[in-house]
PDB file of C-alpha atoms in Angstrom:
ATOM      1  CA  ARG A   1      63.369  32.581 191.355  1.00 43.00           C
ATOM      2  CA  THR A   2      64.794  34.938 193.779  1.00 46.00           C
ATOM      3  CA  VAL A   3      67.761  34.048 195.851  1.00 43.00           C
ATOM      4  CA  SER A   4      69.349  35.968 198.706  1.00 46.00           C
ATOM      5  CA  ASN A   5      72.410  38.161 198.424  1.00 48.00           C
ATOM      6  CA  GLY A   6      75.628  36.142 198.017  1.00 48.00           C
ATOM      7  CA  GLU A   7      73.972  32.806 197.250  1.00 47.00           C
ATOM      8  CA  LYS A   8      73.983  32.854 193.486  1.00 50.00           C
ATOM      9  CA  PRO A   9      76.268  35.554 191.962  1.00 56.00           C
ATOM     10  CA  SER A  10      75.751  34.053 188.461  1.00 61.00           C
ATOM     11  CA  ALA A  11      72.063  35.087 188.460  1.00 63.00           C
ATOM     12  CA  ARG A  12      71.086  37.228 185.459  1.00 79.00           C
ATOM     13  CA  TYR A  13      69.694  40.127 187.413  1.00 75.00           C
ATOM     14  CA  ILE A  14      69.973  42.011 190.761  1.00 72.00           C
ATOM     15  CA  PHE A  15      67.082  43.743 192.377  1.00 76.00           C
ATOM     16  CA  ALA A  16      68.659  47.181 192.979  1.00 70.00           C
ATOM     17  CA  ASP A  17      66.725  47.985 196.191  1.00 73.00           C
ATOM     18  CA  THR A  18      67.584  44.807 198.136  1.00 70.00           C
ATOM     19  CA  CYS A  19      70.604  43.400 196.177  1.00 72.00           C
ATOM     20  CA  CYS A  20      68.714  40.108 195.810  1.00 77.00           C
ATOM     21  CA  TYR A  21      69.601  38.069 192.736  1.00 80.00           C
ATOM     22  CA  LEU A  22      66.946  37.006 190.215  1.00 75.00           C
ATOM     23  CA  ASP A  23      67.264  34.423 187.502  1.00 78.00           C
ATOM     24  CA  LYS A  24      64.273  35.905 185.438  1.00 82.00           C
ATOM     25  CA  LYS A  25      63.238  39.527 185.076  1.00 81.00           C
ATOM     26  CA  PRO A  26      59.732  39.967 186.245  1.00 84.00           C
ATOM     27  CA  GLU A  27      57.246  41.758 183.896  1.00 91.00           C
ATOM     28  CA  TYR A  28      56.727  44.485 186.483  1.00 91.00           C
ATOM     29  CA  MET A  29      60.386  45.415 186.684  1.00 87.00           C
ATOM     30  CA  THR A  30      62.905  46.832 184.266  1.00 88.00           C
ATOM     31  CA  GLN A  31      66.577  47.598 183.996  1.00 88.00           C
ATOM     32  CA  LEU A  32      67.809  50.676 185.631  1.00 89.00           C
ATOM     33  CA  TYR A  33      71.345  50.074 184.256  1.00 84.00           C
ATOM     34  CA  GLY A  34      73.289  46.834 183.666  1.00 82.00           C
ATOM     35  CA  LYS A  35      71.843  43.926 185.503  1.00 83.00           C
ATOM     36  CA  ARG A  36      70.168  46.072 188.181  1.00 85.00           C
ATOM     37  CA  LEU A  37      66.361  45.900 188.172  1.00 87.00           C
ATOM     38  CA  VAL A  38      63.817  48.276 189.684  1.00 90.00           C
ATOM     39  CA  TYR A  39      60.061  48.377 189.674  1.00 89.00           C
ATOM     40  CA  LYS A  40      58.636  50.146 186.573  1.00 94.00           C
ATOM     41  CA  ASP A  41      57.314  53.018 188.651  1.00 94.00           C
ATOM     42  CA  HIS A  42      60.823  53.886 190.002  1.00 95.00           C
ATOM     43  CA  PRO A  43      61.314  57.651 189.683  1.00 96.00           C
ATOM     44  CA  ARG A  44      64.149  57.280 187.210  1.00 96.00           C
ATOM     45  CA  ILE A  45      62.047  55.053 185.009  1.00 96.00           C
ATOM     46  CA  VAL A  46      59.222  57.490 185.182  1.00 97.00           C
ATOM     47  CA  PHE A  47      61.690  60.230 184.107  1.00 97.00           C
ATOM     48  CA  ARG A  48      62.809  58.018 181.168  1.00 97.00           C
ATOM     49  CA  GLY A  49      59.113  57.673 180.209  1.00 97.00           C
ATOM     50  CA  ALA A  50      58.739  61.493 180.247  1.00 98.00           C
ATOM     51  CA  ILE A  51      61.772  61.857 178.030  1.00 98.00           C
ATOM     52  CA  ASP A  52      60.271  59.121 175.675  1.00 97.00           C
ATOM     53  CA  SER A  53      57.044  61.036 175.562  1.00 97.00           C
ATOM     54  CA  LEU A  54      58.926  64.299 174.898  1.00 97.00           C
ATOM     55  CA  GLN A  55      60.697  62.699 171.819  1.00 98.00           C
ATOM     56  CA  SER A  56      57.386  61.510 170.552  1.00 97.00           C
ATOM     57  CA  GLY A  57      55.961  65.079 170.833  1.00 97.00           C
ATOM     58  CA  ILE A  58      58.936  66.508 168.975  1.00 98.00           C
ATOM     59  CA  LEU A  59      58.626  63.967 166.180  1.00 98.00           C
ATOM     60  CA  LEU A  60      54.923  64.598 165.687  1.00 98.00           C
ATOM     61  CA  LEU A  61      55.491  68.367 165.659  1.00 98.00           C
ATOM     62  CA  GLN A  62      58.399  67.932 163.254  1.00 98.00           C
ATOM     63  CA  SER A  63      56.191  65.932 160.957  1.00 98.00           C
ATOM     64  CA  GLU A  64      53.491  68.624 161.034  1.00 97.00           C
ATOM     65  CA  ALA A  65      56.013  71.297 160.420  1.00 97.00           C
ATOM     66  CA  ALA A  66      57.298  69.372 157.415  1.00 98.00           C
ATOM     67  CA  ASP A  67      53.786  68.948 156.051  1.00 97.00           C
ATOM     68  CA  ASN A  68      53.435  72.760 156.289  1.00 96.00           C
ATOM     69  CA  LYS A  69      56.690  73.300 154.507  1.00 97.00           C
ATOM     70  CA  GLN A  70      58.341  74.900 157.540  1.00 96.00           C
ATOM     71  CA  ASP A  71      61.822  73.764 156.748  1.00 97.00           C
ATOM     72  CA  LYS A  72      63.646  76.033 159.258  1.00 97.00           C
ATOM     73  CA  LEU A  73      61.376  74.846 162.074  1.00 98.00           C
ATOM     74  CA  VAL A  74      61.943  71.158 161.042  1.00 98.00           C
ATOM     75  CA  LYS A  75      65.724  71.715 161.202  1.00 98.00           C
ATOM     76  CA  GLU A  76      65.556  73.389 164.570  1.00 98.00           C
ATOM     77  CA  LEU A  77      63.320  70.661 165.952  1.00 98.00           C
ATOM     78  CA  GLU A  78      65.821  68.059 164.774  1.00 98.00           C
ATOM     79  CA  GLU A  79      68.492  69.799 166.934  1.00 98.00           C
ATOM     80  CA  VAL A  80      66.042  69.840 169.868  1.00 98.00           C
ATOM     81  CA  LEU A  81      65.373  66.091 169.277  1.00 98.00           C
ATOM     82  CA  LEU A  82      69.083  65.289 169.348  1.00 98.00           C
ATOM     83  CA  PHE A  83      69.481  67.328 172.512  1.00 98.00           C
ATOM     84  CA  VAL A  84      66.634  65.376 174.289  1.00 98.00           C
ATOM     85  CA  ARG A  85      68.166  62.090 173.076  1.00 98.00           C
ATOM     86  CA  ASN A  86      71.429  63.162 174.607  1.00 97.00           C
ATOM     87  CA  ILE A  87      69.674  63.814 177.933  1.00 98.00           C
ATOM     88  CA  MET A  88      68.429  60.271 177.870  1.00 97.00           C
ATOM     89  CA  ARG A  89      71.787  58.906 176.983  1.00 96.00           C
ATOM     90  CA  CYS A  90      73.575  60.751 179.676  1.00 96.00           C
ATOM     91  CA  GLU A  91      70.972  59.662 182.280  1.00 96.00           C
ATOM     92  CA  VAL A  92      71.024  56.001 181.242  1.00 94.00           C
ATOM     93  CA  LEU A  93      74.928  55.817 181.016  1.00 93.00           C
ATOM     94  CA  GLU A  94      75.350  58.005 184.130  1.00 92.00           C
ATOM     95  CA  GLU A  95      77.490  60.464 182.209  1.00 95.00           C
ATOM     96  CA  GLY A  96      77.636  64.136 182.849  1.00 96.00           C
ATOM     97  CA  PHE A  97      75.606  66.347 180.416  1.00 96.00           C
ATOM     98  CA  PRO A  98      77.739  68.790 178.387  1.00 93.00           C
ATOM     99  CA  ALA A  99      77.356  72.508 178.466  1.00 91.00           C
ATOM    100  CA  VAL A 100      74.016  73.523 177.165  1.00 91.00           C
ATOM    101  CA  SER A 101      73.998  74.849 173.625  1.00 93.00           C
ATOM    102  CA  LEU A 102      70.854  75.018 171.421  1.00 96.00           C
ATOM    103  CA  LEU A 103      70.114  76.779 168.175  1.00 96.00           C
ATOM    104  CA  GLY A 104      73.472  78.609 168.457  1.00 95.00           C
ATOM    105  CA  MET A 105      72.763  79.961 171.996  1.00 95.00           C
ATOM    106  CA  GLU A 106      74.476  78.995 175.145  1.00 95.00           C
ATOM    107  CA  ASP A 107      72.907  78.611 178.476  1.00 92.00           C
ATOM    108  CA  GLU A 108      72.651  82.213 179.651  1.00 94.00           C
ATOM    109  CA  GLU A 109      71.609  83.516 176.193  1.00 95.00           C
ATOM    110  CA  LEU A 110      68.709  81.087 176.161  1.00 96.00           C
ATOM    111  CA  ARG A 111      67.597  82.305 179.518  1.00 95.00           C
ATOM    112  CA  GLU A 112      68.084  86.026 178.616  1.00 96.00           C
ATOM    113  CA  LYS A 113      66.096  85.749 175.361  1.00 96.00           C
ATOM    114  CA  SER A 114      63.241  83.782 176.757  1.00 96.00           C
ATOM    115  CA  HIS A 115      62.850  86.252 179.595  1.00 96.00           C
ATOM    116  CA  ASN A 116      63.019  89.391 177.461  1.00 96.00           C
ATOM    117  CA  PRO A 117      60.755  88.897 174.350  1.00 96.00           C
ATOM    118  CA  VAL A 118      60.196  92.613 173.914  1.00 96.00           C
ATOM    119  CA  LYS A 119      63.970  93.264 173.720  1.00 96.00           C
ATOM    120  CA  TYR A 120      64.719  90.327 171.356  1.00 95.00           C
ATOM    121  CA  PHE A 121      61.483  89.693 169.474  1.00 95.00           C
ATOM    122  CA  ASN A 122      59.655  93.007 169.678  1.00 93.00           C
ATOM    123  CA  MET A 123      56.648  91.325 171.284  1.00 94.00           C
ATOM    124  CA  LYS A 124      55.280  90.819 174.777  1.00 95.00           C
ATOM    125  CA  HIS A 125      55.270  87.385 176.563  1.00 95.00           C
ATOM    126  CA  VAL A 126      52.771  85.206 174.789  1.00 93.00           C
ATOM    127  CA  LEU A 127      49.501  84.203 176.384  1.00 94.00           C
ATOM    128  CA  PRO A 128      48.518  81.285 174.322  1.00 94.00           C
ATOM    129  CA  ASN A 129      45.183  81.366 172.477  1.00 95.00           C
ATOM    130  CA  TYR A 130      43.539  79.243 169.740  1.00 96.00           C
ATOM    131  CA  GLY A 131      44.068  81.994 167.123  1.00 95.00           C
ATOM    132  CA  MET A 132      47.808  81.533 167.217  1.00 94.00           C
ATOM    133  CA  GLY A 133      47.565  78.610 164.761  1.00 94.00           C
ATOM    134  CA  ARG A 134      48.306  74.976 165.248  1.00 95.00           C
ATOM    135  CA  LEU A 135      52.128  74.853 164.990  1.00 97.00           C
ATOM    136  CA  ALA A 136      52.392  77.701 167.591  1.00 97.00           C
ATOM    137  CA  LEU A 137      50.022  75.855 169.800  1.00 97.00           C
ATOM    138  CA  GLU A 138      52.028  72.647 169.314  1.00 97.00           C
ATOM    139  CA  LEU A 139      55.247  74.432 170.222  1.00 98.00           C
ATOM    140  CA  ASN A 140      53.482  75.592 173.402  1.00 97.00           C
ATOM    141  CA  ALA A 141      52.278  72.068 174.202  1.00 97.00           C
ATOM    142  CA  LEU A 142      55.942  70.845 173.513  1.00 98.00           C
ATOM    143  CA  ARG A 143      57.127  73.522 176.067  1.00 97.00           C
ATOM    144  CA  SER A 144      54.681  72.227 178.578  1.00 97.00           C
ATOM    145  CA  SER A 145      55.886  68.649 178.057  1.00 97.00           C
ATOM    146  CA  VAL A 146      59.406  69.775 178.703  1.00 98.00           C
ATOM    147  CA  ARG A 147      58.294  71.368 182.028  1.00 97.00           C
ATOM    148  CA  GLU A 148      56.620  68.066 182.934  1.00 97.00           C
ATOM    149  CA  ALA A 149      59.823  66.154 182.147  1.00 98.00           C
ATOM    150  CA  GLU A 150      61.674  68.674 184.306  1.00 98.00           C
ATOM    151  CA  ILE A 151      59.354  68.009 187.217  1.00 97.00           C
ATOM    152  CA  THR A 152      59.932  64.228 186.911  1.00 98.00           C
ATOM    153  CA  ALA A 153      63.674  64.784 186.774  1.00 98.00           C
ATOM    154  CA  VAL A 154      63.421  66.628 190.111  1.00 97.00           C
ATOM    155  CA  LYS A 155      61.354  63.851 191.558  1.00 96.00           C
ATOM    156  CA  ALA A 156      63.877  61.278 190.314  1.00 96.00           C
ATOM    157  CA  PHE A 157      67.055  62.982 191.539  1.00 97.00           C
ATOM    158  CA  ARG A 158      65.932  64.879 194.693  1.00 95.00           C
ATOM    159  CA  LYS A 159      67.385  63.118 197.812  1.00 91.00           C
ATOM    160  CA  GLU A 160      66.032  64.911 200.837  1.00 88.00           C
ATOM    161  CA  ASP A 161      67.785  68.363 200.814  1.00 89.00           C
ATOM    162  CA  THR A 162      70.105  67.757 197.821  1.00 93.00           C
ATOM    163  CA  VAL A 163      69.577  67.238 194.202  1.00 93.00           C
ATOM    164  CA  GLU A 164      71.609  64.807 191.973  1.00 94.00           C
ATOM    165  CA  ARG A 165      71.892  65.349 188.278  1.00 96.00           C
ATOM    166  CA  GLU A 166      71.413  69.125 188.397  1.00 96.00           C
ATOM    167  CA  ASP A 167      72.950  69.017 184.986  1.00 97.00           C
ATOM    168  CA  LEU A 168      70.001  67.259 183.450  1.00 97.00           C
ATOM    169  CA  ILE A 169      67.474  69.477 185.333  1.00 97.00           C
ATOM    170  CA  THR A 170      69.334  72.565 183.993  1.00 96.00           C
ATOM    171  CA  ALA A 171      69.357  71.119 180.495  1.00 97.00           C
ATOM    172  CA  LEU A 172      65.576  70.593 180.627  1.00 98.00           C
ATOM    173  CA  ASN A 173      65.107  74.238 182.050  1.00 97.00           C
ATOM    174  CA  ARG A 174      66.976  75.640 179.156  1.00 97.00           C
ATOM    175  CA  LEU A 175      65.229  73.445 176.680  1.00 98.00           C
ATOM    176  CA  SER A 176      61.935  74.925 177.904  1.00 97.00           C
ATOM    177  CA  SER A 177      63.434  78.349 177.285  1.00 97.00           C
ATOM    178  CA  CYS A 178      64.476  77.251 173.851  1.00 98.00           C
ATOM    179  CA  VAL A 179      61.088  75.919 172.894  1.00 98.00           C
ATOM    180  CA  TYR A 180      59.497  79.209 174.064  1.00 98.00           C
ATOM    181  CA  ILE A 181      61.936  81.098 171.918  1.00 97.00           C
ATOM    182  CA  MET A 182      60.952  78.929 169.023  1.00 98.00           C
ATOM    183  CA  MET A 183      57.295  79.809 169.565  1.00 97.00           C
ATOM    184  CA  LEU A 184      58.241  83.405 169.720  1.00 97.00           C
ATOM    185  CA  LYS A 185      60.158  83.096 166.490  1.00 97.00           C
ATOM    186  CA  TYR A 186      57.262  81.308 164.787  1.00 96.00           C
ATOM    187  CA  LEU A 187      54.838  84.024 165.783  1.00 96.00           C
ATOM    188  CA  ASN A 188      57.317  86.664 164.729  1.00 94.00           C
ATOM    189  CA  GLY A 189      57.556  85.161 161.272  1.00 93.00           C
ATOM    190  CA  ALA A 190      61.192  84.060 161.547  1.00 93.00           C
ATOM    191  CA  TYR A 191      60.473  80.595 160.052  1.00 92.00           C
ATOM    192  CA  ARG A 192      58.990  81.919 156.879  1.00 87.00           C
TER     193      ARG A 192
END
């Protein structure tokens, strides 16, 4: 039962868009935070879904890497997984994301190395092809998933001419660089 704003402050939920109170959570709604409900297609919920999918992709790749005895890759994917989980945590709790640090590299180093593979990996930018092998292709697919999550973040946090949560968008941008670096490392034999 929906009641208007102010009539029943003891209601279990609040519809975030209208501030109406609800006694029961409808199946087509979910919690944005606290008692605040939104429709399941709300941009922030779509973003959370993209982060969930990203975690699933990391775990599947990590399992495949473990099956292939790629212990260094498994370890680095664990760090990536924790990074992604921290993105989710900071978004849900509305906390600021800490400075980006992945695989021993800070923000600018991640960007620099991903943009200059000849300098750092003695190879040109990679144009993916089936001959790269399954793990390299799955790293590329993971990088694509990170980009998709970044796009959903922009859609979720863009408000006309401004962007909220630039910290999360930057974290995802650098994560994409990180996964590309991991693909370069894999192709360069650094995980052997």
